Amino acid sequence: MKKQLDIVLGLQWGDEGKGKIVDSLAGRYPAVARFQGGPNAGHSLQFNGNNFVAKSLPSGIFRDGCVNVIGNGVVLDPQAFMKECKEAAKLGVDARERVLISRKTSLILPTHRHLDAAYESAAGKGKIGSTLRGIGPTYTDKAARVGLRVGDIMEPDFEEKWNKLKNRHLDIFKQLGYEYSPQADDAAYREAVDYLRTFRLINSEYFVNNWLDEKPMLAEGAQGTLLDVDHGSYPFVTSSNTTAGGACTGLGVAPGRVNRVYGIFKAYCTRVGSGPFPTELFDETGEKIRRTGHEFGAVTGRPRRTGWLDLVALKYAVIINGVTDLVMMKADCLDDFETIKVCTAYKVGGEITKEMPSETDAAIEPVYTEFKGWNTDLCGVTDESVLPKPFMDYVAFLEGELGVPIRMISLGPDRETIIER
Ligand code: IMP
């Protein structure tokens, strides 16, 4: 069995800048696969001077000759997918020639999107801050064994199955007092399902494993480790396994097939939506990080919460994913700080710990190590030898704490601005 599956994923709460790295790595692989999540993701790709935000399309979509797989672990919204494919078509790419979809991929229905909205408005203070793309309700139906899958759209009784599930959802709307009228949604959904029928559907486990016998593949994670439904800050998480194990279940690949795991992190932290964030900053420093890092959501446009780098959380993410190569993003956004802080431990109930507490409501006080800022404009630097000593000391400190080499450092938004070490 050849170890030819490499995985790239986020180590924090998403938005680590995966798009840029996946975009650059994708060019080195003849195939790229999405294994979880859905149109809640937003990976910014640059293509012939255009910027394209890939939501459900794998990031190899603009690479000639690259095969793009949507795996069984993904939740696919035919309407959002058709819209995205039409955008790609404007850039000269017919997604139908480049994308293969697992018959087992879960289908997001219009009522799933509305369930997200209905649950969030009923949740009051307990809101998750969902992207409202129907992700949670679709995974709920998958686990409840009542969901629909892409393969179902080819069956003659698809409308019947759809109606059955829709009726379950209509009952929930009634219970929640949520107003919903399906008419408008249904026509648009039917059109999008017709479009989806024109794609090549595959028995993805066979396809992927046969491929890996011959050639490498890159598995592309969405969201981030701390949003994993099992290992994240539950219940403030997404509903899939965003971690390396999710690549195995979301593609039907054995763990022994996995070669490298690229873990991407930002030199600070951000989070959108609700939930614990131990190093969050509510002051001018947090505002400055948001401004400098342009920390506003790619899918929702929401301002992101910002804070210092959290090594307790990052170490946890490295362990869970078995990261072999770290990729550090956006350290240039810290160019203009006198002091840079890194959280190296938590104080919980008066005790110092280096472990993430499993209770979401634990009162955590971050313990910081301070670094002198490098106060040098690093944006656009691609030559490691010109990096200032305080910056390299900072990098060496992180590597020592995390026990994994930082193989790539990205200092600036341009695709070419990557230092490979
Ligand atoms: P959902 O996945 O849309 O249900 O959202 C659940 C939580 O995950 C919310 O806090 C979202 O803001 C967060 N989330 C979902 N997708 C992303 C992403 O791609 N980047 C960052 N956060 C995300």
Short mmCIF file of C-alpha atoms and ligand atoms in Angstrom, two decimals:
data_model
loop_
_atom_site.label_atom_id
_atom_site.label_comp_id
_atom_site.label_asym_id
_atom_site.label_seq_id
_atom_site.Cartn_x
_atom_site.Cartn_y
_atom_site.Cartn_z
CA MET A 1 0.00 0.00 0.00
CA LYS A 2 1.60 3.25 -1.10
CA LYS A 3 1.62 6.19 1.30
CA GLN A 4 0.60 8.80 -1.21
CA LEU A 5 -2.09 10.83 0.52
CA ASP A 6 -0.91 14.18 1.86
CA ILE A 7 -3.29 16.27 3.93
CA VAL A 8 -3.39 20.02 4.35
CA LEU A 9 -5.56 21.49 7.08
CA GLY A 10 -6.03 24.38 9.48
CA LEU A 11 -4.80 24.15 13.07
CA GLN A 12 -6.86 26.93 14.62
CA TRP A 13 -10.46 28.12 14.16
CA GLY A 14 -10.34 28.26 10.37
CA ASP A 15 -9.27 31.23 8.27
CA GLU A 16 -5.57 30.43 8.73
CA GLY A 17 -4.95 31.35 5.09
CA LYS A 18 -5.33 27.81 3.74
CA GLY A 19 -6.40 29.08 0.31
CA LYS A 20 -2.97 30.45 -0.53
CA ILE A 21 -1.09 27.32 0.59
CA VAL A 22 -3.55 24.85 -0.89
CA ASP A 23 -3.48 26.86 -4.11
CA SER A 24 0.29 26.65 -4.20
CA LEU A 25 0.47 22.98 -3.09
CA ALA A 26 -2.30 21.99 -5.51
CA GLY A 27 0.05 22.68 -8.40
CA ARG A 28 2.31 19.88 -7.15
CA TYR A 29 -0.42 17.21 -7.06
CA PRO A 30 -2.28 15.62 -9.96
CA ALA A 31 -5.39 15.36 -7.76
CA VAL A 32 -6.98 17.34 -4.94
CA ALA A 33 -9.87 16.11 -2.78
CA ARG A 34 -12.25 17.78 -0.36
CA PHE A 35 -13.17 15.43 2.51
CA GLN A 36 -15.53 17.36 4.81
CA GLY A 37 -17.51 20.55 5.26
CA GLY A 38 -19.47 22.36 2.60
CA PRO A 39 -20.12 25.88 1.36
CA ASN A 40 -19.31 27.21 4.84
CA ALA A 41 -15.68 27.14 3.63
CA GLY A 42 -14.06 29.89 1.56
CA HIS A 43 -10.63 29.25 0.08
CA SER A 44 -9.33 32.26 -1.88
CA LEU A 45 -7.57 31.18 -5.05
CA GLN A 46 -5.79 33.39 -7.54
CA PHE A 47 -6.02 32.51 -11.17
CA ASN A 48 -4.71 34.61 -14.10
CA GLY A 49 -5.02 37.76 -12.01
CA ASN A 50 -8.53 36.85 -10.83
CA ASN A 51 -9.50 36.11 -7.26
CA PHE A 52 -11.91 33.20 -6.81
CA VAL A 53 -13.33 32.03 -3.49
CA ALA A 54 -13.71 28.23 -3.69
CA LYS A 55 -16.46 27.02 -1.36
CA SER A 56 -17.31 23.48 -2.42
CA LEU A 57 -14.98 23.18 -5.39
CA PRO A 58 -11.60 21.67 -4.51
CA SER A 59 -8.68 24.07 -4.87
CA GLY A 60 -7.17 22.31 -7.89
CA ILE A 61 -10.08 23.53 -10.02
CA PHE A 62 -8.05 26.05 -12.05
CA ARG A 63 -5.05 23.76 -12.56
CA ASP A 64 -4.99 22.19 -16.01
CA GLY A 65 -4.89 18.41 -15.76
CA CYS A 66 -5.72 18.33 -12.03
CA VAL A 67 -8.47 15.92 -10.98
CA ASN A 68 -10.75 17.35 -8.29
CA VAL A 69 -12.68 14.98 -6.04
CA ILE A 70 -15.58 15.81 -3.74
CA GLY A 71 -15.54 13.05 -1.14
CA ASN A 72 -18.25 11.21 0.77
CA GLY A 73 -17.60 13.31 3.90
CA VAL A 74 -18.65 16.54 2.21
CA VAL A 75 -22.12 18.15 2.36
CA LEU A 76 -23.03 19.61 -1.04
CA ASP A 77 -25.64 22.26 -1.74
CA PRO A 78 -26.62 21.93 -5.43
CA GLN A 79 -27.71 25.58 -5.61
CA ALA A 80 -24.54 27.03 -4.08
CA PHE A 81 -22.50 24.54 -6.14
CA MET A 82 -24.14 25.53 -9.43
CA LYS A 83 -23.54 29.21 -8.66
CA GLU A 84 -19.90 28.51 -7.91
CA CYS A 85 -19.47 26.46 -11.10
CA LYS A 86 -21.04 29.25 -13.16
CA GLU A 87 -18.50 31.67 -11.65
CA ALA A 88 -15.70 29.27 -12.60
CA ALA A 89 -17.17 29.02 -16.12
CA LYS A 90 -16.82 32.82 -16.48
CA LEU A 91 -13.09 32.23 -15.95
CA GLY A 92 -13.11 29.64 -18.72
CA VAL A 93 -13.28 26.46 -16.64
CA ASP A 94 -16.04 23.88 -17.09
CA ALA A 95 -16.17 22.20 -13.68
CA ARG A 96 -17.87 19.14 -15.22
CA GLU A 97 -14.62 18.28 -16.98
CA ARG A 98 -12.55 18.50 -13.79
CA VAL A 99 -14.70 17.47 -10.84
CA LEU A 100 -15.74 13.99 -9.74
CA ILE A 101 -18.34 13.66 -6.99
CA SER A 102 -18.84 10.74 -4.63
CA ARG A 103 -22.28 9.16 -4.84
CA LYS A 104 -22.18 9.16 -1.03
CA THR A 105 -21.69 12.92 -0.64
CA SER A 106 -24.55 14.31 1.48
CA LEU A 107 -27.08 16.66 -0.11
CA ILE A 108 -27.98 19.96 1.52
CA LEU A 109 -31.66 20.79 0.92
CA PRO A 110 -33.13 24.31 0.99
CA THR A 111 -34.91 23.31 4.21
CA HIS A 112 -31.54 22.47 5.81
CA ARG A 113 -30.47 26.08 5.30
CA HIS A 114 -33.69 27.28 6.87
CA LEU A 115 -33.30 24.84 9.77
CA ASP A 116 -29.93 26.47 10.49
CA ALA A 117 -31.66 29.86 10.62
CA ALA A 118 -34.57 28.52 12.68
CA TYR A 119 -32.29 26.85 15.25
CA GLU A 120 -30.03 29.88 15.53
CA SER A 121 -32.93 32.27 16.08
CA ALA A 122 -34.40 29.90 18.69
CA ALA A 123 -31.03 29.55 20.46
CA GLY A 124 -30.93 33.06 21.91
CA LYS A 125 -27.70 33.50 23.86
CA GLY A 126 -26.53 29.97 22.98
CA LYS A 127 -26.09 30.85 19.27
CA ILE A 128 -23.24 29.01 17.54
CA GLY A 129 -22.75 31.82 15.05
CA SER A 130 -23.33 29.39 12.17
CA THR A 131 -22.66 30.49 8.59
CA LEU A 132 -26.32 29.45 7.96
CA ARG A 133 -25.40 27.28 4.98
CA GLY A 134 -27.32 24.27 6.31
CA ILE A 135 -24.19 22.39 7.38
CA GLY A 136 -25.26 21.25 10.88
CA PRO A 137 -28.79 20.13 9.91
CA THR A 138 -27.45 18.14 6.92
CA TYR A 139 -24.89 16.29 9.04
CA THR A 140 -27.63 15.77 11.66
CA ASP A 141 -29.79 13.98 9.07
CA LYS A 142 -26.78 11.97 7.88
CA ALA A 143 -26.12 10.73 11.43
CA ALA A 144 -29.85 10.14 11.96
CA ARG A 145 -29.75 7.97 8.80
CA VAL A 146 -32.51 9.90 7.06
CA GLY A 147 -30.37 12.17 4.85
CA LEU A 148 -30.15 12.21 1.06
CA ARG A 149 -26.97 11.66 -0.89
CA VAL A 150 -25.82 12.76 -4.32
CA GLY A 151 -26.40 9.24 -5.69
CA ASP A 152 -30.11 9.61 -4.84
CA ILE A 153 -30.60 12.30 -7.48
CA MET A 154 -30.18 9.63 -10.18
CA GLU A 155 -32.96 7.46 -8.76
CA PRO A 156 -36.52 7.64 -10.14
CA ASP A 157 -37.94 8.16 -6.63
CA PHE A 158 -35.73 11.16 -5.80
CA GLU A 159 -38.70 13.61 -5.56
CA GLU A 160 -40.49 11.21 -3.21
CA LYS A 161 -37.45 10.92 -0.92
CA TRP A 162 -36.95 14.66 -1.01
CA ASN A 163 -40.61 15.26 -0.05
CA LYS A 164 -40.37 12.80 2.81
CA LEU A 165 -37.36 14.56 4.31
CA LYS A 166 -38.82 17.99 3.60
CA ASN A 167 -41.97 17.04 5.52
CA ARG A 168 -39.87 16.13 8.55
CA HIS A 169 -38.29 19.58 8.31
CA LEU A 170 -41.68 21.30 7.93
CA ASP A 171 -42.78 19.67 11.20
CA ILE A 172 -39.73 21.12 12.94
CA PHE A 173 -40.49 24.58 11.52
CA LYS A 174 -44.00 24.29 12.99
CA GLN A 175 -42.62 23.33 16.40
CA LEU A 176 -40.20 26.26 16.33
CA GLY A 177 -42.82 28.72 15.02
CA TYR A 178 -40.61 29.41 11.99
CA GLU A 179 -42.37 30.73 8.88
CA TYR A 180 -41.41 28.83 5.74
CA SER A 181 -42.89 28.59 2.28
CA PRO A 182 -41.11 26.08 0.03
CA GLN A 183 -42.47 27.13 -3.39
CA ALA A 184 -39.73 29.54 -4.50
CA ASP A 185 -36.91 27.38 -3.15
CA ASP A 186 -38.15 24.18 -4.76
CA ALA A 187 -38.04 25.40 -8.37
CA ALA A 188 -34.50 26.77 -7.99
CA TYR A 189 -33.39 23.58 -6.22
CA ARG A 190 -34.82 21.36 -8.98
CA GLU A 191 -32.88 23.34 -11.57
CA ALA A 192 -29.66 22.98 -9.57
CA VAL A 193 -30.20 19.24 -9.11
CA ASP A 194 -30.63 18.91 -12.88
CA TYR A 195 -27.29 20.64 -13.30
CA LEU A 196 -25.67 18.34 -10.71
CA ARG A 197 -26.89 15.34 -12.75
CA THR A 198 -24.54 16.41 -15.55
CA PHE A 199 -21.46 15.70 -13.36
CA ARG A 200 -19.55 12.45 -13.23
CA LEU A 201 -20.55 10.61 -10.05
CA ILE A 202 -18.11 8.03 -8.75
CA ASN A 203 -17.72 5.23 -6.24
CA SER A 204 -15.15 7.41 -4.59
CA GLU A 205 -13.49 4.87 -2.26
CA TYR A 206 -12.45 2.75 -5.25
CA PHE A 207 -11.50 5.75 -7.32
CA VAL A 208 -9.36 7.32 -4.59
CA ASN A 209 -7.61 4.10 -3.55
CA ASN A 210 -6.89 3.07 -7.14
CA TRP A 211 -5.51 6.55 -7.74
CA LEU A 212 -3.27 6.35 -4.67
CA ASP A 213 -1.82 3.06 -5.96
CA GLU A 214 -0.46 5.05 -8.89
CA LYS A 215 -0.19 8.73 -7.98
CA PRO A 216 -0.28 11.16 -5.05
CA MET A 217 -3.32 13.13 -3.96
CA LEU A 218 -3.76 16.14 -1.72
CA ALA A 219 -6.64 16.06 0.77
CA GLU A 220 -7.82 19.59 1.49
CA GLY A 221 -9.37 20.35 4.85
CA ALA A 222 -11.89 23.12 5.46
CA GLN A 223 -12.51 25.12 8.66
CA GLY A 224 -9.94 24.30 11.36
CA THR A 225 -9.00 21.79 14.04
CA LEU A 226 -10.62 23.73 16.88
CA LEU A 227 -13.94 23.61 15.01
CA ASP A 228 -13.84 19.78 14.80
CA VAL A 229 -17.11 18.27 16.08
CA ASP A 230 -15.22 15.84 18.36
CA HIS A 231 -12.06 17.70 19.27
CA GLY A 232 -13.07 21.36 19.00
CA SER A 233 -14.71 23.69 21.50
CA TYR A 234 -18.02 21.82 21.46
CA PRO A 235 -20.79 22.91 20.98
CA PHE A 236 -19.22 25.95 19.28
CA VAL A 237 -17.92 23.88 16.38
CA THR A 238 -18.88 22.89 12.89
CA SER A 239 -20.50 19.49 12.39
CA SER A 240 -17.71 17.54 10.68
CA ASN A 241 -14.30 16.10 11.54
CA THR A 242 -11.95 18.79 10.30
CA THR A 243 -8.90 16.87 11.52
CA ALA A 244 -6.61 14.36 9.79
CA GLY A 245 -8.84 11.43 10.77
CA GLY A 246 -11.64 13.16 8.85
CA ALA A 247 -9.60 12.79 5.66
CA CYS A 248 -9.62 9.01 6.15
CA THR A 249 -13.35 8.71 6.82
CA GLY A 250 -14.30 11.48 4.39
CA LEU A 251 -12.52 9.78 1.47
CA GLY A 252 -12.51 6.13 2.50
CA VAL A 253 -8.73 5.94 2.84
CA ALA A 254 -6.85 3.86 5.42
CA PRO A 255 -4.65 5.75 7.95
CA GLY A 256 -1.61 3.86 6.64
CA ARG A 257 -1.98 5.68 3.32
CA VAL A 258 -1.27 9.08 4.89
CA ASN A 259 2.16 10.52 4.19
CA ARG A 260 2.60 14.19 5.12
CA VAL A 261 0.21 16.33 7.16
CA TYR A 262 0.66 20.05 6.54
CA GLY A 263 -0.71 22.08 9.45
CA ILE A 264 -1.39 25.74 8.75
CA PHE A 265 -1.49 28.35 11.48
CA LYS A 266 -1.45 32.13 11.70
CA ALA A 267 1.08 33.92 13.90
CA TYR A 268 -1.93 35.12 15.90
CA CYS A 269 -5.44 33.74 16.37
CA THR A 270 -8.84 34.63 14.97
CA ARG A 271 -12.27 33.17 15.39
CA VAL A 272 -15.65 33.90 13.83
CA GLY A 273 -18.86 32.96 15.56
CA SER A 274 -19.27 32.22 19.24
CA GLY A 275 -17.28 30.05 21.63
CA PRO A 276 -14.22 30.09 23.86
CA PHE A 277 -11.14 32.00 22.74
CA PRO A 278 -8.66 32.18 25.64
CA THR A 279 -6.26 34.74 24.12
CA GLU A 280 -8.92 37.04 22.68
CA LEU A 281 -8.09 40.75 22.76
CA PHE A 282 -10.80 43.34 23.27
CA ASP A 283 -8.51 46.36 23.11
CA GLU A 284 -6.68 48.48 20.55
CA THR A 285 -4.11 45.69 20.01
CA GLY A 286 -6.90 43.34 18.90
CA GLU A 287 -8.30 46.06 16.66
CA LYS A 288 -4.85 46.65 15.15
CA ILE A 289 -4.43 42.93 14.38
CA ARG A 290 -7.89 42.91 12.73
CA ARG A 291 -7.02 45.95 10.63
CA THR A 292 -3.53 44.82 9.64
CA GLY A 293 -4.58 41.24 8.94
CA HIS A 294 -7.81 42.23 7.11
CA GLU A 295 -9.65 39.86 9.39
CA PHE A 296 -13.15 39.86 7.92
CA GLY A 297 -14.93 36.64 6.84
CA ALA A 298 -14.47 35.39 3.24
CA VAL A 299 -17.97 33.83 3.21
CA THR A 300 -19.98 36.06 5.55
CA GLY A 301 -17.93 39.30 5.69
CA ARG A 302 -18.20 39.26 9.50
CA PRO A 303 -15.37 40.95 11.47
CA ARG A 304 -13.29 38.20 13.06
CA ARG A 305 -12.41 38.09 16.75
CA THR A 306 -8.64 38.45 17.20
CA GLY A 307 -6.04 37.47 19.81
CA TRP A 308 -2.44 36.38 20.46
CA LEU A 309 -1.05 33.05 19.30
CA ASP A 310 -2.16 30.23 21.61
CA LEU A 311 0.48 27.48 21.82
CA VAL A 312 -1.57 25.32 24.17
CA ALA A 313 -4.28 25.07 21.52
CA LEU A 314 -1.74 24.79 18.70
CA LYS A 315 0.18 21.95 20.36
CA TYR A 316 -3.12 20.13 20.87
CA ALA A 317 -3.87 20.56 17.15
CA VAL A 318 -0.40 19.26 16.21
CA ILE A 319 -0.95 16.12 18.31
CA ILE A 320 -4.47 15.37 17.06
CA ASN A 321 -3.50 15.73 13.41
CA GLY A 322 -0.03 14.16 13.55
CA VAL A 323 1.33 17.25 11.81
CA THR A 324 4.63 16.61 10.00
CA ASP A 325 5.10 20.08 8.48
CA LEU A 326 4.03 23.39 9.94
CA VAL A 327 3.15 26.35 7.76
CA MET A 328 3.15 29.79 9.42
CA MET A 329 1.00 32.51 7.89
CA LYS A 330 0.76 36.27 8.26
CA ALA A 331 3.60 36.91 10.74
CA ASP A 332 4.18 40.12 8.74
CA CYS A 333 0.91 41.41 10.24
CA LEU A 334 2.85 41.64 13.53
CA ASP A 335 5.67 43.74 12.00
CA ASP A 336 4.66 46.87 13.84
CA PHE A 337 4.40 45.71 17.47
CA GLU A 338 6.87 46.61 20.24
CA THR A 339 6.00 43.42 22.10
CA ILE A 340 4.60 40.17 20.75
CA LYS A 341 2.92 37.76 23.12
CA VAL A 342 2.53 34.01 22.86
CA CYS A 343 0.34 32.01 25.24
CA THR A 344 2.39 29.06 26.53
CA ALA A 345 0.14 27.79 29.33
CA TYR A 346 -3.31 28.29 30.85
CA LYS A 347 -4.21 29.06 34.42
CA VAL A 348 -7.42 27.18 35.21
CA GLY A 349 -8.85 27.26 38.76
CA GLY A 350 -5.51 28.53 40.10
CA GLU A 351 -3.55 25.65 38.48
CA ILE A 352 -1.10 26.06 35.59
CA THR A 353 -1.72 23.58 32.79
CA LYS A 354 -0.55 22.99 29.23
CA GLU A 355 -3.67 20.98 28.37
CA MET A 356 -6.86 22.30 26.80
CA PRO A 357 -9.73 21.85 29.27
CA SER A 358 -12.58 19.78 27.84
CA GLU A 359 -15.26 21.98 29.43
CA THR A 360 -16.20 24.81 27.12
CA ASP A 361 -17.10 27.13 29.99
CA ALA A 362 -13.80 26.72 31.91
CA ALA A 363 -12.45 30.11 33.05
CA ILE A 364 -9.04 30.22 31.39
CA GLU A 365 -6.40 32.82 32.10
CA PRO A 366 -3.66 32.74 29.45
CA VAL A 367 -0.03 32.71 30.64
CA TYR A 368 2.12 34.66 28.17
CA THR A 369 5.75 34.63 27.10
CA GLU A 370 6.73 38.00 25.67
CA PHE A 371 8.98 38.63 22.69
CA LYS A 372 10.56 41.84 21.57
CA GLY A 373 8.90 42.80 18.27
CA TRP A 374 11.10 42.74 15.16
CA ASN A 375 9.77 46.13 14.03
CA THR A 376 10.84 45.50 10.45
CA ASP A 377 8.67 45.46 7.35
CA LEU A 378 8.70 41.78 6.36
CA CYS A 379 5.83 41.89 3.88
CA GLY A 380 6.99 40.32 0.61
CA VAL A 381 10.22 38.81 1.99
CA THR A 382 11.09 35.51 0.29
CA ASP A 383 14.71 35.16 1.37
CA GLU A 384 15.15 33.62 4.81
CA SER A 385 18.69 34.98 5.20
CA VAL A 386 17.44 38.58 5.45
CA LEU A 387 14.97 37.86 8.26
CA PRO A 388 15.90 39.74 11.46
CA LYS A 389 17.23 37.88 14.51
CA PRO A 390 14.22 38.62 16.78
CA PHE A 391 11.97 37.06 14.13
CA MET A 392 14.13 33.94 13.78
CA ASP A 393 14.29 33.63 17.59
CA TYR A 394 10.51 33.68 17.61
CA VAL A 395 10.34 30.97 14.91
CA ALA A 396 12.88 28.80 16.78
CA PHE A 397 10.88 29.20 19.99
CA LEU A 398 7.66 28.03 18.29
CA GLU A 399 9.40 25.03 16.72
CA GLY A 400 10.88 24.09 20.10
CA GLU A 401 7.50 24.28 21.84
CA LEU A 402 5.61 22.45 19.10
CA GLY A 403 8.26 19.85 18.30
CA VAL A 404 7.62 20.08 14.53
CA PRO A 405 9.56 22.09 11.94
CA ILE A 406 8.02 25.18 10.39
CA ARG A 407 8.62 24.25 6.74
CA MET A 408 6.96 27.24 5.13
CA ILE A 409 6.67 30.84 6.18
CA SER A 410 4.29 33.12 4.31
CA LEU A 411 4.94 36.84 4.65
CA GLY A 412 2.40 38.65 2.48
CA PRO A 413 -0.64 37.87 0.37
CA ASP A 414 1.09 37.30 -2.99
CA ARG A 415 1.20 33.71 -4.14
CA GLU A 416 4.95 33.84 -4.70
CA THR A 417 5.68 35.10 -1.19
CA ILE A 418 6.43 31.79 0.47
CA ILE A 419 9.72 30.85 2.11
CA GLU A 420 10.29 27.10 1.91
CA ARG A 421 12.80 25.80 4.41
P1 IMP B 1 -21.39 26.14 10.52
O1 IMP B 1 -20.31 25.20 10.10
O2 IMP B 1 -21.82 27.05 9.41
O3 IMP B 1 -22.54 25.48 11.18
O4 IMP B 1 -20.78 27.11 11.64
C1 IMP B 1 -20.34 26.59 12.90
C2 IMP B 1 -19.19 27.41 13.45
O5 IMP B 1 -18.05 27.21 12.63
C3 IMP B 1 -19.45 28.91 13.45
O6 IMP B 1 -18.79 29.48 14.56
C4 IMP B 1 -18.80 29.38 12.18
O7 IMP B 1 -18.44 30.73 12.22
C5 IMP B 1 -17.60 28.47 12.12
N1 IMP B 1 -17.13 28.23 10.74
C6 IMP B 1 -17.73 27.48 9.80
N2 IMP B 1 -17.01 27.48 8.67
C7 IMP B 1 -15.94 28.25 8.89
C8 IMP B 1 -14.79 28.62 8.09
O8 IMP B 1 -14.62 28.20 6.94
N3 IMP B 1 -13.89 29.43 8.70
C9 IMP B 1 -14.03 29.86 9.99
N4 IMP B 1 -15.06 29.52 10.76
C10 IMP B 1 -16.01 28.73 10.22
#
